[in-house]
Coordinates of C-alpha atoms and ligand atoms in Angstrom, one line a residue:
M1074 CA 9.1 351.8 -80.5
K1075 CA 9.1 355.2 -82.3
V1076 CA 12.4 355.9 -80.5
I1077 CA 14.1 352.9 -82.1
D1078 CA 12.6 353.8 -85.5
D1079 CA 14.1 357.3 -85.2
I1080 CA 17.5 355.8 -84.4
R1081 CA 17.4 353.5 -87.3
K1082 CA 16.4 356.5 -89.5
A1083 CA 19.3 358.6 -88.2
Y1084 CA 21.7 355.7 -88.9
Y1085 CA 20.3 355.4 -92.5
Q1086 CA 21.1 359.1 -93.0
N1087 CA 24.6 358.8 -91.6
F1088 CA 27.3 358.4 -94.2
T1089 CA 30.3 358.5 -91.9
S1090 CA 32.9 355.9 -92.8
I1091 CA 33.4 353.1 -90.3
P1092 CA 35.9 350.1 -90.6
M1093 CA 34.7 346.7 -91.2
N1094 CA 37.9 344.9 -90.0
A1095 CA 37.9 343.0 -86.6
S1096 CA 40.3 340.7 -84.9
F1097 CA 37.9 337.6 -85.6
R1098 CA 37.9 338.3 -89.4
K1099 CA 40.7 336.8 -91.6
D1100 CA 39.6 338.8 -94.6
N1101 CA 40.5 342.5 -95.1
L1102 CA 37.3 344.4 -95.7
P1103 CA 37.2 347.9 -97.0
P1104 CA 35.5 350.5 -94.8
S1105 CA 31.8 350.9 -95.1
T1106 CA 29.3 353.6 -93.7
I1107 CA 26.9 353.7 -90.8
S1108 CA 24.1 353.8 -93.4
K1109 CA 25.3 350.7 -95.2
V1110 CA 26.0 348.6 -92.0
T1111 CA 22.5 349.5 -90.8
Q1112 CA 20.9 348.4 -94.1
N1113 CA 22.9 345.2 -94.3
S1114 CA 23.2 344.1 -90.7
A1115 CA 20.7 345.5 -88.4
I1116 CA 17.6 343.4 -87.6
G1117 CA 14.5 344.5 -89.7
R1118 CA 11.7 346.5 -87.9
K1119 CA 9.2 343.6 -88.0
H1120 CA 11.5 341.0 -86.3
G1121 CA 12.9 343.6 -84.0
E1122 CA 9.5 344.3 -82.7
L1123 CA 8.9 340.5 -82.4
L1124 CA 12.0 340.4 -80.1
F1125 CA 10.5 343.3 -78.2
R1126 CA 7.2 341.5 -77.7
L1127 CA 8.9 338.2 -76.7
V1128 CA 10.8 340.1 -74.0
C1129 CA 7.6 341.8 -72.9
E1130 CA 5.7 338.4 -72.8
F1131 CA 8.4 336.3 -71.1
H1132 CA 10.1 338.9 -68.7
P1133 CA 13.6 337.5 -69.0
R1134 CA 15.9 339.0 -66.4
T1135 CA 19.2 338.0 -67.9
L1136 CA 19.7 338.2 -71.6
I1137 CA 22.7 337.5 -73.9
E1138 CA 23.1 338.9 -77.4
L1139 CA 25.8 337.7 -79.7
G1140 CA 26.4 340.5 -82.4
T1141 CA 25.7 344.0 -81.1
S1142 CA 26.8 345.8 -84.4
L1143 CA 25.4 349.4 -84.0
G1144 CA 23.0 348.3 -81.3
I1145 CA 19.6 348.3 -83.1
S1146 CA 18.5 344.7 -81.8
T1147 CA 20.1 345.4 -78.4
L1148 CA 17.6 348.4 -78.1
Y1149 CA 14.6 346.0 -78.8
L1150 CA 15.9 343.6 -76.1
A1151 CA 16.7 346.2 -73.4
T1152 CA 13.9 348.8 -73.7
P1153 CA 11.0 346.8 -72.3
N1154 CA 12.4 346.2 -68.8
S1155 CA 15.0 348.5 -67.2
Q1156 CA 15.4 345.8 -64.4
S1157 CA 16.7 343.2 -66.8
K1158 CA 20.4 343.0 -67.7
V1159 CA 21.4 342.5 -71.4
F1160 CA 25.0 341.3 -72.1
T1161 CA 25.9 342.1 -75.6
I1162 CA 29.1 340.9 -77.3
E1163 CA 30.7 342.5 -80.4
G1164 CA 34.0 341.9 -81.9
N1165 CA 34.3 345.3 -83.9
A1166 CA 35.4 347.8 -81.4
K1167 CA 34.3 350.8 -83.6
H1168 CA 30.8 349.5 -84.2
L1169 CA 30.5 348.7 -80.4
A1170 CA 31.6 352.3 -79.6
I1171 CA 28.8 353.7 -81.8
A1172 CA 26.3 351.5 -80.2
Q1173 CA 27.4 352.2 -76.7
N1174 CA 27.1 356.0 -77.4
R1175 CA 23.6 355.3 -78.5
F1176 CA 22.7 353.4 -75.4
K1177 CA 24.0 356.3 -73.3
I1178 CA 22.0 358.8 -75.3
S1179 CA 18.8 356.6 -74.9
G1180 CA 19.4 356.5 -71.1
L1181 CA 19.5 352.7 -71.0
K1182 CA 21.5 351.4 -68.0
N1183 CA 20.7 347.8 -68.2
I1184 CA 23.1 347.0 -71.2
V1185 CA 26.6 345.5 -70.5
A1186 CA 28.3 346.0 -73.9
I1187 CA 31.4 343.8 -74.2
E1188 CA 34.0 343.9 -76.8
G1189 CA 35.7 340.8 -78.0
T1190 CA 35.1 337.6 -79.9
F1191 CA 32.1 335.3 -79.1
D1192 CA 34.5 332.4 -78.5
E1193 CA 36.3 334.3 -75.8
K1194 CA 33.6 336.4 -74.2
L1195 CA 30.5 334.1 -74.2
P1196 CA 32.2 331.6 -71.6
Q1197 CA 33.2 334.6 -69.5
V1198 CA 29.6 336.0 -69.4
L1199 CA 28.1 332.6 -68.7
D1200 CA 30.5 332.3 -65.8
Q1201 CA 29.3 335.3 -64.1
I1202 CA 25.5 334.8 -64.4
S1203 CA 23.6 332.2 -62.4
Q1204 CA 20.9 331.7 -65.2
L1205 CA 20.1 332.7 -68.7
D1206 CA 16.6 333.6 -69.6
F1207 CA 17.0 334.8 -73.1
V1208 CA 19.6 334.6 -75.8
Y1209 CA 19.7 336.2 -79.2
I1210 CA 22.3 334.9 -81.5
D1211 CA 23.1 337.1 -84.6
G1212 CA 26.7 336.8 -85.7
N1213 CA 29.3 334.3 -86.9
H1214 CA 26.8 332.3 -88.9
Q1215 CA 28.9 329.2 -89.3
Q1216 CA 27.3 325.8 -88.6
Q1217 CA 29.6 324.5 -85.9
A1218 CA 30.0 327.9 -84.2
T1219 CA 26.2 328.2 -83.9
I1220 CA 25.9 324.8 -82.4
D1221 CA 28.7 325.6 -80.0
Y1222 CA 27.1 328.8 -78.8
F1223 CA 23.8 327.0 -78.4
N1224 CA 25.5 324.2 -76.3
Q1225 CA 27.3 326.8 -74.2
C1226 CA 24.1 328.6 -73.6
L1227 CA 22.3 325.5 -72.6
T1228 CA 24.6 325.2 -69.5
K1229 CA 22.8 328.2 -67.9
S1230 CA 19.4 327.7 -69.4
H1231 CA 16.3 326.5 -67.6
N1232 CA 12.7 325.4 -68.4
H1233 CA 11.7 328.9 -69.3
T1234 CA 14.6 330.1 -71.4
V1235 CA 13.9 331.4 -74.7
M1236 CA 16.5 331.3 -77.6
A1237 CA 16.3 333.2 -80.9
F1238 CA 18.6 332.7 -83.8
H1239 CA 18.9 335.0 -86.7
D1240 CA 19.4 333.9 -90.4
I1241 CA 18.5 330.2 -89.9
H1242 CA 18.3 329.7 -93.6
W1243 CA 21.2 332.0 -94.6
S1244 CA 23.4 329.1 -95.7
K1245 CA 23.4 325.3 -95.9
G1246 CA 25.5 325.5 -92.6
M1247 CA 23.0 327.5 -90.8
E1248 CA 20.2 325.2 -92.1
A1249 CA 22.0 322.3 -90.6
A1250 CA 22.7 324.2 -87.4
W1251 CA 19.1 325.0 -87.0
K1252 CA 18.0 321.4 -87.7
H1253 CA 20.5 320.2 -85.1
I1254 CA 19.1 322.6 -82.5
C1255 CA 15.5 321.7 -83.2
N1256 CA 16.4 318.1 -82.8
H1257 CA 18.2 318.6 -79.6
P1258 CA 16.7 316.6 -76.7
R1259 CA 16.4 319.7 -74.5
V1260 CA 14.4 321.6 -77.2
T1261 CA 10.6 321.0 -77.1
V1262 CA 9.0 323.8 -79.2
S1263 CA 10.7 325.3 -82.1
I1264 CA 9.3 328.0 -84.4
D1265 CA 10.7 328.9 -87.8
T1266 CA 9.6 332.5 -89.0
F1267 CA 12.3 332.1 -91.7
H1268 CA 14.5 335.1 -90.8
L1269 CA 14.3 334.2 -87.1
G1270 CA 14.2 330.8 -85.4
L1271 CA 12.8 330.5 -81.8
V1272 CA 13.4 327.7 -79.5
F1273 CA 11.8 326.8 -76.2
L1274 CA 12.8 324.3 -73.6
R1275 CA 9.7 323.8 -71.6
K1276 CA 9.5 320.2 -70.5
E1277 CA 5.6 320.3 -70.2
C1278 CA 5.3 320.9 -73.9
L1279 CA 5.2 318.2 -76.5
K1280 CA 8.1 318.2 -79.0
Q1281 CA 6.7 320.3 -81.7
H1282 CA 8.1 322.2 -84.7
F1283 CA 6.1 325.1 -86.3
V1284 CA 6.8 326.9 -89.5
V1285 CA 5.1 330.3 -89.4
R1286 CA 4.5 332.7 -92.3
F1287 CA 5.4 336.0 -90.5
Ligands
SAM56 C1 24.4 340.7 -88.3 S1 25.6 341.7 -87.3 C2 24.5 342.0 -85.9 C3 23.3 343.0 -86.0 C4 22.7 343.4 -84.7 N1 22.2 342.1 -83.9 C5 21.5 344.2 -85.1 O1 20.4 343.7 -85.4 O2 21.6 345.4 -85.0 C6 26.6 340.6 -86.8 C7 27.7 341.2 -85.8 O3 28.5 340.2 -85.1 C8 29.7 340.5 -85.2 N2 30.6 339.3 -85.2 C9 30.6 338.3 -86.1 N3 31.4 337.2 -85.8 C10 31.8 337.6 -84.5 C11 32.7 336.9 -83.7 N4 33.2 335.6 -83.9 N5 33.0 337.5 -82.4 C12 32.5 338.8 -82.2 N6 31.7 339.5 -83.0 C13 31.4 338.9 -84.2 C14 30.0 341.4 -86.5 O4 31.1 342.3 -86.3 C15 28.7 342.1 -86.6 O5 28.7 343.4 -86.1

């Protein structure tokens, strides 16, 4: 994963200004830099490598990511298997363009980067896939939105689908959404690693919840 570490380092050292405004945001944020966005938004190395290992272990063919940002987490999801297809959705066009450029330089051809809001684009992606094997949700950390995205993803999920949610303890709303997801009748095993919540739907497993110091 040195390649991804090097991309992260290059982003850290890039002080080019980028806009923070996007159609889904009501507030008017001042521009930031590639360096700051990476520091504030990109998945940490340890959890990125966990995503990478989950993909290596479960071999998902069709993956959806909500929240591309500059593409760091997408790289962890897409690198293990060139035969997989990773749909990644991002509402900030400028951020997505930087990510797409990076995917191109990395030679990854299995990423479908989609610009738009999750509300608009997730149903469209779900419509065009027959089944969803892995989902990573890392954006719009509101209670009801998170539950809605989870419910939408369930419609194309199957016994071996794996779901990962970032920032499950970020706010009271996210705590409530995570609790709701863990209690959902289709969820059997849930794992709380604090920053990342993992959910499995396997019917052969007893309903169990694990809290892991990671
Ligand atoms: C935490 S960042 C994602 C970080 C990325 N997964 C990574 O690890 O590199 C969340 C991203 O979701 C995007 N986002 C948030 N709410 C959104 C929405 N409703 N529709 C589309 N994009 C959204 C933001 O623009 C931001 O880039």
